XYZ file of C-alpha atoms in Angstrom:
206
model
C 0.000 0.000 0.000
C 1.306 3.444 -0.923
C 1.545 5.969 1.911
C -0.167 9.319 1.556
C 2.385 12.125 1.101
C 2.146 14.681 3.893
C 1.312 17.365 1.335
C -2.200 15.892 1.106
C -2.902 16.330 4.824
C -5.879 18.685 5.340
C -4.784 21.646 7.487
C -7.056 24.235 9.094
C -5.858 27.467 10.660
C -9.099 28.534 12.313
C -11.657 26.943 14.596
C -14.860 25.418 13.215
C -18.334 26.924 13.355
C -20.051 23.589 13.989
C -19.781 19.824 13.442
C -20.265 20.325 9.711
C -16.656 21.545 9.711
C -15.216 18.502 11.507
C -12.366 16.155 10.587
C -12.832 12.374 10.401
C -10.714 10.074 12.510
C -11.059 6.419 13.400
C -9.711 2.981 14.143
C -10.993 -0.527 14.915
C -14.812 -0.155 14.648
C -14.951 3.467 15.864
C -15.397 6.629 13.815
C -15.024 10.178 15.124
C -15.894 13.693 14.054
C -13.238 16.005 15.530
C -13.424 19.782 15.698
C -12.747 22.814 17.909
C -15.678 25.190 18.293
C -15.633 28.641 19.922
C -18.309 29.873 22.321
C -19.921 33.316 22.234
C -16.760 34.870 23.729
C -14.541 33.172 21.156
C -13.002 30.626 23.545
C -12.864 27.163 22.012
C -13.482 23.615 23.190
C -12.494 20.321 21.585
C -15.528 18.286 20.513
C -15.885 14.677 19.355
C -18.884 12.860 17.949
C -18.475 9.107 18.455
C -19.873 6.418 16.175
C -19.360 2.676 16.170
C -20.014 0.017 13.539
C -23.198 -1.915 14.247
C -24.744 0.696 16.560
C -28.224 0.269 15.086
C -31.330 0.952 17.142
C -34.716 -0.772 17.029
C -35.528 1.203 13.848
C -32.345 0.062 12.051
C -31.079 3.628 12.398
C -27.354 4.012 13.080
C -26.993 6.223 16.127
C -24.095 8.350 17.260
C -22.990 7.178 20.694
C -22.845 10.740 21.963
C -20.539 13.731 22.101
C -17.451 14.397 24.216
C -16.545 17.984 25.114
C -13.012 18.754 26.301
C -12.000 22.044 27.903
C -8.436 22.982 28.813
C -7.358 25.437 31.514
C -5.621 27.718 30.709
C -7.492 27.640 27.420
C -5.226 27.685 24.328
C -8.198 28.234 22.017
C -8.442 32.014 22.199
C -9.262 34.671 19.580
C -6.123 35.885 17.824
C -3.917 33.049 19.088
C -2.178 30.440 16.983
C -4.393 27.577 15.801
C -3.543 24.683 13.534
C -5.529 21.486 13.058
C -4.124 18.780 10.788
C -5.393 15.372 9.734
C -2.280 13.174 9.628
C -3.238 10.738 6.888
C -0.201 8.439 7.069
C -0.335 8.090 10.849
C -4.134 8.191 11.122
C -4.725 10.852 13.766
C -5.764 14.483 14.229
C -3.182 16.911 15.628
C -4.144 20.312 17.007
C -1.551 22.925 17.994
C -2.873 26.084 19.625
C -2.098 28.914 22.019
C 0.945 30.800 23.281
C 2.801 28.962 24.737
C 1.693 26.134 22.508
C -0.411 23.159 23.541
C -0.465 20.082 21.287
C -3.420 17.695 21.234
C -3.453 14.333 19.466
C -6.743 12.490 18.902
C -6.524 8.882 17.728
C -8.205 5.484 17.980
C -6.486 2.149 18.516
C -6.756 -0.355 15.651
C -6.837 -3.587 17.675
C -9.398 -2.546 20.276
C -12.107 0.149 20.509
C -10.217 2.724 22.578
C -10.138 6.489 21.921
C -7.103 8.536 22.992
C -6.943 12.291 23.621
C -3.334 13.196 24.427
C -2.336 16.682 25.578
C 1.290 17.872 25.627
C 2.438 21.254 26.928
C 5.468 22.878 28.514
C 3.297 24.207 31.339
C 0.612 22.826 33.644
C -2.719 22.260 31.886
C -5.938 21.000 33.477
C -8.326 18.963 31.330
C -12.061 18.599 31.869
C -13.972 16.072 29.731
C -17.759 15.827 29.606
C -20.028 13.298 27.937
C -23.140 14.764 26.299
C -26.265 12.881 25.229
C -29.403 14.195 23.523
C -31.561 11.018 23.595
C -32.985 11.464 27.079
C -36.667 10.843 26.300
C -38.695 9.069 23.588
C -38.671 11.188 20.434
C -41.017 10.985 17.474
C -39.238 10.927 14.099
C -41.113 13.262 11.702
C -42.340 11.703 8.467
C -40.002 13.852 6.353
C -36.901 12.966 8.427
C -36.971 9.170 8.286
C -34.246 8.598 5.695
C -31.752 7.320 8.313
C -34.284 4.544 9.066
C -35.285 3.929 5.446
C -37.702 1.048 6.093
C -40.051 3.491 7.844
C -39.994 6.148 5.099
C -43.504 5.432 3.750
C -45.032 4.148 6.979
C -48.094 6.279 7.902
C -47.901 5.601 11.647
C -45.736 6.979 14.429
C -42.032 6.087 14.555
C -40.153 6.673 17.806
C -36.505 6.727 18.822
C -36.173 5.374 22.345
C -33.946 7.084 24.942
C -30.455 5.996 25.957
C -29.413 4.966 29.443
C -26.706 7.136 31.013
C -25.223 6.646 34.462
C -22.025 6.276 36.458
C -19.896 3.242 37.198
C -17.281 4.309 39.726
C -15.239 7.056 38.082
C -16.578 6.200 34.622
C -19.632 7.350 32.700
C -21.645 4.399 31.404
C -23.965 4.943 28.459
C -25.809 2.572 26.146
C -28.887 2.203 23.957
C -30.904 -0.957 24.581
C -33.216 -1.931 21.739
C -36.717 -2.787 22.930
C -37.478 -6.385 21.998
C -41.172 -5.533 21.492
C -40.411 -2.840 18.918
C -37.836 -4.362 16.565
C -38.208 -3.305 12.944
C -37.378 -6.815 11.749
C -40.344 -8.307 13.617
C -42.669 -5.553 12.398
C -41.740 -6.055 8.739
C -42.078 -9.844 8.922
C -45.567 -9.502 10.405
C -46.594 -6.722 7.996
C -45.624 -8.831 4.980
C -47.351 -11.962 6.314
C -44.083 -13.892 6.485
C -44.336 -15.202 10.031
C -44.642 -18.874 8.907
C -41.175 -18.631 7.318
C -39.627 -16.136 9.755
C -36.859 -18.528 10.818
C -35.662 -18.701 7.211
C -35.291 -14.908 6.857
C -31.901 -13.511 7.979
C -32.105 -10.625 10.422
C -29.326 -8.468 8.972
């Protein structure tokens, strides 16, 4: 396999307005959106959307696992200060260099196990605060015109609902997961709708 020359690495010299201006990064079965977004005062925070292969809900909709927000103190992401974000294609990670004196952040995912790394290097003391954010906290109806992520429901005239996630603590860790309701699986609904229950065991659930 030919290595990507470094000249093809995407490089940004300003923070992003939103997740639409994020860089991809991944490893093993994990994919990330990585970006730095300023608040109303112009001070930035590192943000990650996390996705994982096979994270389908009861509607066969692939869900993001959530968002991680990282804030550094002192904050290197300030208006008018140095900022450089680079996607290192050959090495497979995102590097962010910001502030005066400079702080370097490396975001990468292991290839042999699903582990995300956020590494911070600086010549001075830096405190890091990481927060997990989740927006599926209650059942939510999916509008008829927004069902493309769960394509099998696109023409269904009834109500389609995304169920909430479970978020809690396990010691010092945050534990979050989405448990598919066994009474609401799309596979079972489609088999029944099409009158295929007599041959259900012969139909792969993929």
